[in-house]
CSV table of C-alpha atoms and ligand atoms in Angstrom, one decimal:
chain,number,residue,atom,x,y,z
B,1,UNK,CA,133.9,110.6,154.6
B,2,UNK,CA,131.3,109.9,157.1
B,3,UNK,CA,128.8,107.0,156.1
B,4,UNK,CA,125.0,106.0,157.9
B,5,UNK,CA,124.4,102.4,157.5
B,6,UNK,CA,121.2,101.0,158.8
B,7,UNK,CA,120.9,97.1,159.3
B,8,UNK,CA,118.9,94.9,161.4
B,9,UNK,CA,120.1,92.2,160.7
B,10,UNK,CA,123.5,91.7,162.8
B,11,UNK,CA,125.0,89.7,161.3
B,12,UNK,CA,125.3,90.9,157.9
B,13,UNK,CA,125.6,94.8,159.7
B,14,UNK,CA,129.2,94.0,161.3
B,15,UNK,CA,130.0,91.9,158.5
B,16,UNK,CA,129.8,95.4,155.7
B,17,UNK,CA,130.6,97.9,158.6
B,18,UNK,CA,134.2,96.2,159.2
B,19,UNK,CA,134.6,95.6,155.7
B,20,UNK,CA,133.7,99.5,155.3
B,21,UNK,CA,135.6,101.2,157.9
B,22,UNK,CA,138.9,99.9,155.9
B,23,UNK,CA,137.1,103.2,153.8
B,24,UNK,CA,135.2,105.2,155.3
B,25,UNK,CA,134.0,106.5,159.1
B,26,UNK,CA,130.7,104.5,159.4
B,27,UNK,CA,128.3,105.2,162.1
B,28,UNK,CA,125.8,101.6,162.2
B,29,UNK,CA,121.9,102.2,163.3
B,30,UNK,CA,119.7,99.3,164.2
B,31,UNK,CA,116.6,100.6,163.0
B,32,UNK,CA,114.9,103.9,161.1
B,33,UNK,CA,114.5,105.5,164.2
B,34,UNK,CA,117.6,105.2,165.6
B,35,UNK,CA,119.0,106.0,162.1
B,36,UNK,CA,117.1,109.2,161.7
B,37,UNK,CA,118.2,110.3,164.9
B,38,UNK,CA,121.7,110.0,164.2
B,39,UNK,CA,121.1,112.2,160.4
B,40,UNK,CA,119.1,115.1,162.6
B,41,UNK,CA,122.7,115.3,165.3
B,42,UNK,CA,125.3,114.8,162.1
B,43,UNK,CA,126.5,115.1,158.9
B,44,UNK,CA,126.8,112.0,156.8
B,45,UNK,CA,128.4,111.9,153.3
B,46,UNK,CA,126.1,109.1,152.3
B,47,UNK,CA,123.3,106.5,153.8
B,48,UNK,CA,123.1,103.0,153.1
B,49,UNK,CA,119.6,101.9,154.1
B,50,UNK,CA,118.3,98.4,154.4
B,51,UNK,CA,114.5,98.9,153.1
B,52,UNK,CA,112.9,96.0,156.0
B,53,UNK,CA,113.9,97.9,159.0
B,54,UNK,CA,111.9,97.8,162.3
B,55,UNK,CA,110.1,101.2,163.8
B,56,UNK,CA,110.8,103.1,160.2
B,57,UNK,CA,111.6,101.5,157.2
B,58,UNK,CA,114.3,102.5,154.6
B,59,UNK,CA,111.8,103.6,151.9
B,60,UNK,CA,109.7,105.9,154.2
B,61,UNK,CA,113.0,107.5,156.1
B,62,UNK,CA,113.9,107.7,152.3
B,63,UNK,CA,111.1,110.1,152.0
B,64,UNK,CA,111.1,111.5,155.3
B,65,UNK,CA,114.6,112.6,154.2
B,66,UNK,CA,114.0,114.5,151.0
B,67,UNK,CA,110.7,115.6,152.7
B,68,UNK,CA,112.8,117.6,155.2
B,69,UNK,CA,114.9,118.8,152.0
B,70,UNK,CA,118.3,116.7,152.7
B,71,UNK,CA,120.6,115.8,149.7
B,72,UNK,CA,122.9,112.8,151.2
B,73,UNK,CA,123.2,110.5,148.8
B,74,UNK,CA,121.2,106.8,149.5
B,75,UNK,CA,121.6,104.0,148.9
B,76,UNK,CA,118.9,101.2,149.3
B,77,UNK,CA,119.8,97.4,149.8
B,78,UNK,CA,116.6,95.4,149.8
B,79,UNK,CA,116.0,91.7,150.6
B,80,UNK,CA,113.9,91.3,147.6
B,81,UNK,CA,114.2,91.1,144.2
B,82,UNK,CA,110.5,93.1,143.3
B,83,UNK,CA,110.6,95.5,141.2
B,84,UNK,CA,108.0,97.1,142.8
B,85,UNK,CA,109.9,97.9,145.8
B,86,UNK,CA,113.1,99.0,143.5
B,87,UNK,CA,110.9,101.5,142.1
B,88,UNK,CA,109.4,102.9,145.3
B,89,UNK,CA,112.8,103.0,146.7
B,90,UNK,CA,113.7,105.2,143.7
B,91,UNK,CA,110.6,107.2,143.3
B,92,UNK,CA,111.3,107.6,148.0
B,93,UNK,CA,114.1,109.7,146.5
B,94,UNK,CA,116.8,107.1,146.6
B,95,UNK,CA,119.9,107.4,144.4
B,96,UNK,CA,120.4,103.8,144.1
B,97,UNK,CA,120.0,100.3,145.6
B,98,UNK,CA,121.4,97.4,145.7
B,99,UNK,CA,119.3,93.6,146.0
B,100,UNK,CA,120.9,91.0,148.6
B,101,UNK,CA,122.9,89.6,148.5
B,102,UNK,CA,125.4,91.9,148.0
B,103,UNK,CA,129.2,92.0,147.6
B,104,UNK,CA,131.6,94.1,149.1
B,105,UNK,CA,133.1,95.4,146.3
B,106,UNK,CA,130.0,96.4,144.5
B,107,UNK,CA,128.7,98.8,147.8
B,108,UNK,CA,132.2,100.1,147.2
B,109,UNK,CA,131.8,100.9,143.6
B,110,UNK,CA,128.6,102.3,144.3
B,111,UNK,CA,129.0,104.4,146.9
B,112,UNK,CA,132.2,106.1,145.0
B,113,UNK,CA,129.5,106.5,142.0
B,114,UNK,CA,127.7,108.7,144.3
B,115,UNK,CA,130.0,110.4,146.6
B,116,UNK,CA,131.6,111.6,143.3
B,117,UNK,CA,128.7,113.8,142.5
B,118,UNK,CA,129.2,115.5,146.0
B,119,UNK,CA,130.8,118.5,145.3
B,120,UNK,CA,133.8,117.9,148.3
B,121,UNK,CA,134.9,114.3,146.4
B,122,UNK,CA,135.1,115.7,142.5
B,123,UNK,CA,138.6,116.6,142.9
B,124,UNK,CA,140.3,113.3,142.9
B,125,UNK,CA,143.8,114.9,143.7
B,126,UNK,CA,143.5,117.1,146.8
B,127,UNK,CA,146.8,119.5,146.9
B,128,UNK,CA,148.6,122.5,149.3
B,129,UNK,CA,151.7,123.5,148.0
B,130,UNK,CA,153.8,120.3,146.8
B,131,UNK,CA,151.9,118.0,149.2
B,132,UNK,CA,148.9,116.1,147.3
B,133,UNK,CA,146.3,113.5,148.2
B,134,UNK,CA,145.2,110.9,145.8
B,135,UNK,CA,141.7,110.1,147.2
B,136,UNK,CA,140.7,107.5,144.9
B,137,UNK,CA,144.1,105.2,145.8
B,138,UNK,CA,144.4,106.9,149.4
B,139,UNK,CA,148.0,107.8,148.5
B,140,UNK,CA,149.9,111.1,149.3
B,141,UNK,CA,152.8,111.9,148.6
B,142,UNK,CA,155.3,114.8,149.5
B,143,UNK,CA,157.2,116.8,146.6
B,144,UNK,CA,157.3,113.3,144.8
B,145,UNK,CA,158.1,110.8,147.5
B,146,UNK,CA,155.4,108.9,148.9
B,147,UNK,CA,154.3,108.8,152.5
B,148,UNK,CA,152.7,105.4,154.0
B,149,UNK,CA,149.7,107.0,155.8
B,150,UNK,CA,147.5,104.5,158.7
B,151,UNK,CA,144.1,105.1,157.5
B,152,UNK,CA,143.6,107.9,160.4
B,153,UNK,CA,146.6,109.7,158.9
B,154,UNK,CA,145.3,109.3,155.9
B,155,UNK,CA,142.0,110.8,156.8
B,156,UNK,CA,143.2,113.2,159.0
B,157,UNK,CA,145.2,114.6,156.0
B,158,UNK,CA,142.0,114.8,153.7
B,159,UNK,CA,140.3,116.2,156.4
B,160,UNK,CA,142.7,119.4,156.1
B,161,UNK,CA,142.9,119.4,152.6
B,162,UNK,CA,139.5,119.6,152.2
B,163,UNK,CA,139.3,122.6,154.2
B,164,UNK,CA,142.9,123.9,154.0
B,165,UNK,CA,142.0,127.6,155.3
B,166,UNK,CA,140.0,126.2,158.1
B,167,UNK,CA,141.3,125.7,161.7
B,168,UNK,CA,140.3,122.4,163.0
B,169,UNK,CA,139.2,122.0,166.4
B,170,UNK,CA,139.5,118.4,168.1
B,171,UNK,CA,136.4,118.2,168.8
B,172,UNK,CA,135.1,118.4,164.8
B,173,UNK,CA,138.2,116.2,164.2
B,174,UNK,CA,136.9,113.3,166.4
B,175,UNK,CA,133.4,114.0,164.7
B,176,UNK,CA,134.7,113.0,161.3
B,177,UNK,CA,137.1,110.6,162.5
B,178,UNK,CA,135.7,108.5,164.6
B,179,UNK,CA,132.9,106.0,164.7
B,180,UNK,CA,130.3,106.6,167.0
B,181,UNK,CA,130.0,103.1,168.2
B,182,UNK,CA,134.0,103.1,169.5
B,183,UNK,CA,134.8,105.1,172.5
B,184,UNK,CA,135.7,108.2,171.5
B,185,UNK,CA,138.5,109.6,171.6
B,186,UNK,CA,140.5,112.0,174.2
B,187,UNK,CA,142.2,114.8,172.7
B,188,UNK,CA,144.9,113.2,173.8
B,189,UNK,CA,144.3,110.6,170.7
B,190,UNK,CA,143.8,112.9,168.1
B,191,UNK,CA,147.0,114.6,169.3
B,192,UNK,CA,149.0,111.7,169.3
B,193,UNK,CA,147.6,110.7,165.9
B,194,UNK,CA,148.8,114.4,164.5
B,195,UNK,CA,152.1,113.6,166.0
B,196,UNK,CA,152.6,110.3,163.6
B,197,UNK,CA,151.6,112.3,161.1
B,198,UNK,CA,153.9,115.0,161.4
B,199,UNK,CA,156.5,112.6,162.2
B,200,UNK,CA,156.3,110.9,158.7
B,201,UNK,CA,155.5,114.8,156.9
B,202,UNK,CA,158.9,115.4,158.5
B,203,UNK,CA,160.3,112.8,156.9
B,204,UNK,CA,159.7,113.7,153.4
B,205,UNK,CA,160.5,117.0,154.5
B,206,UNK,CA,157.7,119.0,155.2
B,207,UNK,CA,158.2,119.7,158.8
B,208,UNK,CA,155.9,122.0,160.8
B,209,UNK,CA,153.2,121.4,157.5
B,210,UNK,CA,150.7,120.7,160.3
B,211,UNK,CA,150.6,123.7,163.0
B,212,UNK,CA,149.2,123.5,166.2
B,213,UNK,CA,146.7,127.0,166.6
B,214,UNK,CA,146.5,126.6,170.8
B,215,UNK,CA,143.9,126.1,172.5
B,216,UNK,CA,141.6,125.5,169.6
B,217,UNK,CA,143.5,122.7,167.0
B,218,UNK,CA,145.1,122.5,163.6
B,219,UNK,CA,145.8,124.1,160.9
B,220,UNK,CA,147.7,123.9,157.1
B,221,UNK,CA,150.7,125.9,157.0
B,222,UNK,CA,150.1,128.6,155.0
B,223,UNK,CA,153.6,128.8,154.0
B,224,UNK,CA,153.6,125.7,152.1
B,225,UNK,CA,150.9,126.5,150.1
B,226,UNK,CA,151.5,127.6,146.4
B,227,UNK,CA,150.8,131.4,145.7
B,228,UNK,CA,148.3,130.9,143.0
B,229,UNK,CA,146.5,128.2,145.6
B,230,UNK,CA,146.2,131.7,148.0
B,231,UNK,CA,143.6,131.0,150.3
B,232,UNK,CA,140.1,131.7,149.3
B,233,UNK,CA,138.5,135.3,150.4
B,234,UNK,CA,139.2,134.4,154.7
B,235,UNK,CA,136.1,135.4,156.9
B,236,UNK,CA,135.8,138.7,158.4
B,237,UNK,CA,134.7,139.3,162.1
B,238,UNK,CA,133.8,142.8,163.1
B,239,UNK,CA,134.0,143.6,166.9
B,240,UNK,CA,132.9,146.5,168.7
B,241,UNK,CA,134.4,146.1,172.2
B,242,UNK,CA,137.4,147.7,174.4
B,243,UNK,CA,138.9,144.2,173.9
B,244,UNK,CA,138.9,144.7,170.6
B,245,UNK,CA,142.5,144.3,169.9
B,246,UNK,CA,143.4,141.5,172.1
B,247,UNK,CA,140.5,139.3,170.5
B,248,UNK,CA,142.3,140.1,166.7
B,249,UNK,CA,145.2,139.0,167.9
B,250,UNK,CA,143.8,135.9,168.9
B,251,UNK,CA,141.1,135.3,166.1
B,252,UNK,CA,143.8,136.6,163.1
B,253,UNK,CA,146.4,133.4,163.6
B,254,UNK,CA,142.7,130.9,162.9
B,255,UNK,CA,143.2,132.4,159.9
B,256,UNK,CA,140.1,135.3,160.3
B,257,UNK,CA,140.0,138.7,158.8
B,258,UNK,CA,139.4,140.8,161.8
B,259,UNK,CA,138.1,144.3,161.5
B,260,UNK,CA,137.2,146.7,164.4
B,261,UNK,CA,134.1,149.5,164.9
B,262,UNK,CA,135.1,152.1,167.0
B,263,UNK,CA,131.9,154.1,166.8
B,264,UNK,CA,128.7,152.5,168.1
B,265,UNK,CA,126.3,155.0,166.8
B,266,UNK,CA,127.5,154.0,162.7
B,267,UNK,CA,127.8,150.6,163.1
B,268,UNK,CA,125.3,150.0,160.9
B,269,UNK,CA,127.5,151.9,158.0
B,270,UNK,CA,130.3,149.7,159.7
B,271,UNK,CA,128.4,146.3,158.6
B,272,UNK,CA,127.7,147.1,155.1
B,273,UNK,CA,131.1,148.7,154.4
B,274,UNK,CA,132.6,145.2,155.7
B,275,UNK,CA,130.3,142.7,155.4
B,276,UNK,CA,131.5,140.7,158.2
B,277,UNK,CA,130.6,136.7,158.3
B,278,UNK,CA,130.0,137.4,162.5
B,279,UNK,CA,129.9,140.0,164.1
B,280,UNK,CA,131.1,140.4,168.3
B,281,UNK,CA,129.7,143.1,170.9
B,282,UNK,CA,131.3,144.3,173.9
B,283,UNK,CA,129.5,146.0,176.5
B,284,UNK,CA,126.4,148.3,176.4
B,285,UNK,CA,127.4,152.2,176.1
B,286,UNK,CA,125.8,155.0,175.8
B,287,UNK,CA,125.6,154.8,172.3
B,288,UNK,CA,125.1,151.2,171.6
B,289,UNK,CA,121.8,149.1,172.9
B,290,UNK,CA,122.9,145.7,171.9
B,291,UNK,CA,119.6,144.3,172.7
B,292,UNK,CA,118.0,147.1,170.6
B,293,UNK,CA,120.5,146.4,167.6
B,294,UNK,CA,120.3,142.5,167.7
B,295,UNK,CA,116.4,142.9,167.3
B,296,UNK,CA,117.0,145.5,164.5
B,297,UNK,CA,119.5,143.2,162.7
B,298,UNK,CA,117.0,140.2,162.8
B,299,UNK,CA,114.3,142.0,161.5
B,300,UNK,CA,116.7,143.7,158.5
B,301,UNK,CA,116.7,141.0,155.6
B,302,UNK,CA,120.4,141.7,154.6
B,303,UNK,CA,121.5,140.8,158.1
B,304,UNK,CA,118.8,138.4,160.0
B,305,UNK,CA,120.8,135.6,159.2
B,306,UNK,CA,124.3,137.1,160.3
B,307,UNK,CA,125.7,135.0,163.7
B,308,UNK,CA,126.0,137.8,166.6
B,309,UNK,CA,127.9,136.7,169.4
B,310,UNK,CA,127.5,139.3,173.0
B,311,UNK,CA,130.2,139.2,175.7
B,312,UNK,CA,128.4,139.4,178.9
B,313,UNK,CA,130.0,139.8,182.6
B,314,UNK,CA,127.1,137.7,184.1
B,315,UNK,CA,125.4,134.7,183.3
B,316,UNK,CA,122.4,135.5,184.9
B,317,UNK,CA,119.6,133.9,183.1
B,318,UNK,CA,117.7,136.6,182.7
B,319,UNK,CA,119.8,138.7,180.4
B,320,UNK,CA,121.0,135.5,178.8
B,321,UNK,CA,117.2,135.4,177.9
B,322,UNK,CA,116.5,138.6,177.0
B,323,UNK,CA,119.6,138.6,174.6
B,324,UNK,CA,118.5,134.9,173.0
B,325,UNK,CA,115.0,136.6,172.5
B,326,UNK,CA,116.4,140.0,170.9
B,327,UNK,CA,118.3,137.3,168.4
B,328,UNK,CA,121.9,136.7,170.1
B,329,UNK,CA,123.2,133.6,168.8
B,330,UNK,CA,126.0,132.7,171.6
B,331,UNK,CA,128.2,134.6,174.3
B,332,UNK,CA,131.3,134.9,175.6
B,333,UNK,CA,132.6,135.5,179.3
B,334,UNK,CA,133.8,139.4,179.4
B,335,UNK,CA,136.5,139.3,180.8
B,336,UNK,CA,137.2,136.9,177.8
B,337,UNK,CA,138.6,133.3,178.0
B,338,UNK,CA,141.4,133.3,174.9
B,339,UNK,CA,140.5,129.9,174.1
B,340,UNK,CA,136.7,130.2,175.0
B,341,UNK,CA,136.2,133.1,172.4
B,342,UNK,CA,138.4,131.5,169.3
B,343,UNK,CA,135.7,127.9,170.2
B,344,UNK,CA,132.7,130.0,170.1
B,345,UNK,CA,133.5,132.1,167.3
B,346,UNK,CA,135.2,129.1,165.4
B,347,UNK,CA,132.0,127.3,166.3
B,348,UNK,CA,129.8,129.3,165.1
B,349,UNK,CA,131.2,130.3,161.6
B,350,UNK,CA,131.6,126.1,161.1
B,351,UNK,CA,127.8,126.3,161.8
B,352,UNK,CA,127.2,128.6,159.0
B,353,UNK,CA,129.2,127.4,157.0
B,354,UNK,CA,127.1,123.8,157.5
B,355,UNK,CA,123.9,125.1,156.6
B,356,UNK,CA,125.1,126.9,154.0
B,357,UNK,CA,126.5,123.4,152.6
B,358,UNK,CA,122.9,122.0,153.1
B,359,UNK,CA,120.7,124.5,152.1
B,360,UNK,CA,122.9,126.6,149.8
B,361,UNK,CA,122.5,130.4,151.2
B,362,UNK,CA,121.3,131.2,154.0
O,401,CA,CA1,116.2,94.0,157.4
C-alpha cells in the first residue's frame, strides 16, 4: 500500500511518516503543489492531506482531485477545530478527517476504515495454493507454519498475491516498495530482498514459490496454486510478424496467451475472433499497411482503445512520427531485443490495466 501524506509542518511530517512506514510505503510532500504532482506521476492507495498547506491547500487539491475524477481515498487533518472547515473538507470530496492533534493509532484505524472499501484490501486473507497472507496482522504462513517476514518481505509477498497471475517487473516492484524520498533502489536490492524471501519460503517448504521470469522479474509459481484458484482468463496478444514464434515463446512463460495472424489481409476477422488485450505488427507487406490499419483501428469504437505496439528496423524520427500520429502506442527494435519486447509489452498491458483500475473500462 502506497500512501501521499502532505505536511508542512516538519516536525509533525517525520514524526507520522516514520511512525507510518512501520505500515505502509509513504511518499511525504511539503505543500499542494508538490503533492499534486506526485498523484498525476503515481498511484497512491490513499492521501492524507493537511488542510493549511502553502501554494494549494488540502481542501482545494481535495476538489481538484475529484474534479479530475480520482477515487483515492482522503483523509483531512486540520489544525482547527471549525466545523466549518470539517464540512468543506467533506463536501471537497473528502472521506474523512481528522482535527490535531492527532494520535498515531487513530490515522491507523482510519486509514484501514478506508483502504478496506478499496476493492484490492477487502480480502483480509490473501492466498496461492497453501501459502496465505493475513493482511490485517501482516502474518503469512506456509501450509500452517508461520514465516517471520521483514516488513519488505512482507510487502513483497502481498505485492504478488495481489496480482498472482502478473509478472512483476523491478522496476514496478521498487514503485510500490519504496519511498520516494530514500534512494531508490538497484535491482540489485530488490533481488537480494527476493532472495531472503525465498530463503525463509524454502524453509517452510515452498521452494522455487517465487520464480525468476529473466530479464523482466517475478512471478508466483503456478504450480503451487490450488486448481479451483486457476488463474483468471490470462491476456491474449496477437502478433502478425515473421518473428511470430520466437516472441510466444518469450511472451507465454509471463504468463500471456499468445495467438498468431498469419494473413494480413483478414486481420480484422483475426481481432474479433480473438479479442486480443494488445496487439504486435511486424513489418509492412504487401498486404498489410500498418500505418493504414492503426488509423482504421483508432477510428473503429470496438478497438480505438486497444494498445498497438509496431516493430520498426529504424528509429528514424520520422516514421516514429508518422506511426504515433496513425495511433501506435510504443515500438519495439526489429530485429527484437528478448527482454526489450516482454518490458514493452508487459508495460503496456500494466498501463491498461491502470486506467482501467481508475476509470473502470476503457
Ligand atoms: Ca499546515
Amino acid at each position: 500500500m502506497r500512501l501521499l501524506f502532505v505536511e508542512d509542518d516538519a516536525a509533525f511530517a517525520q514524526q507520522l511518516s516514520t511512525a507510518l512506514k512501520h505500515y505502509y510505503i509513504v511518499d511525504l510532500a511539503t505543500d499542494g503543489e508538490i503533492a499534486w504532482n506526485l498523484l498525476q506521476m503515481r498511484q497512491y492507495d490513499a492521501a492524507i492531506l493537511d488542510v493549511g498547506l502553502p501554494k494549494l491547500g488540502g481542501i482545494e487539491l481535495c476538489e481538484r482531485l475529484r474534479q479530475a475524477k480520482r477515487h483515492i481515498p482522503i483523509l483531512l487533518i486540520t489544525g482547527q477545530s471549525a466545523i466549518d472547515e470539517k464540512i468543506l473538507g467533506l463536501d471537497a470530496g473528502a472521506d474523512d478527517y481528522l482535527i490535531k492533534p492527532v494520535g498515531l493509532q487513530e490515522v491507523l484505524a482510519r486509514l484501514r476504515a478506508l483502504l478496506r472499501r478499496l476493492p484490492l484490501v477487502t480480502e483480509t486473507q490473501l492466498e496461492w495454493g497453501n501459502l496465505r497472507l493475513n493482511t490485517h496482522r501482516h502474518q503469512a504462513t506456509f501450509a500452517g507454519k508461520s514465516i517471520a517476514l521483514t516488513l519488505k518481505e512482507y510487502l513483497l509477498l502481498q505485492l504478488f498475491l495481489q496480482r498472482a497471475d502478473w509478472v512483476h517487473r523491478h522496476s514496478a516492484i521498487v514503485e510500490k516498495l519504496w519511498n520516494l524520498d530514500c534512494d531508490l533502489p538497484s535491482e540489485e536490492a530488490v533481488r537480494a530482498h527476493v532472495k531472503g524471501l525465498r530463503r525463509k519460503l524454502k524453509v517452510v517448504g515452498a521452494e522455487n514459490l517465487i520464480e525468476t521470469v529473466y530479464g523482466v522479474g517475478y512471478r508466483l509459481n503456478p504450480s503451487y496454486a490450488n486448481p479451483q484458484q486457476a488463474n483468471p482468463q490470462p491476456e491474449k496478444v496477437l502478433i502478425l510478424s515473421a518473428q511470430a514464434e520466437k516472441m510466444a515463446a518469450l511472451l507465454e512463460p509471463c504468463g500471456l496467451l499468445v495467438k498468431i495472424a498469419t494473413q494480413p489481409n483478414e486481420l480484422q476477422t483475426t481481432l474479433e475472433a480473438v479479442q486480443p488485450n494488445l496487439l504486435i505488427l511486424g513489418a509492412d507487406t504487401i498486404e498489410l499497411n500498418r500505418i493504414a490499419l492503426c488509423q482504421r483501428l483508432r477510428h473503429d469504437r470496438r478497438w480505438a482503445w486497444l494498445p498497438i505496439i509496431l516493430m520498426i528496423p529504424h528509429f528514424d524520427p520520422d516514421s516514429v512520427n508518422q506511426a504515433f500520429a496513425a495511433g501506435a502506442d510504443d515500438f519495439v527494435q526489429d530485429p527484437m531485443i528478448p527482454s526489450e519486447l516482454m518490458n514493452r509489452v508487459l508495460n503496456r498491458l500494466e498501463r491498461v490495466r491502470q486506467l482501467q483500475k481508475q476509470f473502470g473500462t476503457i
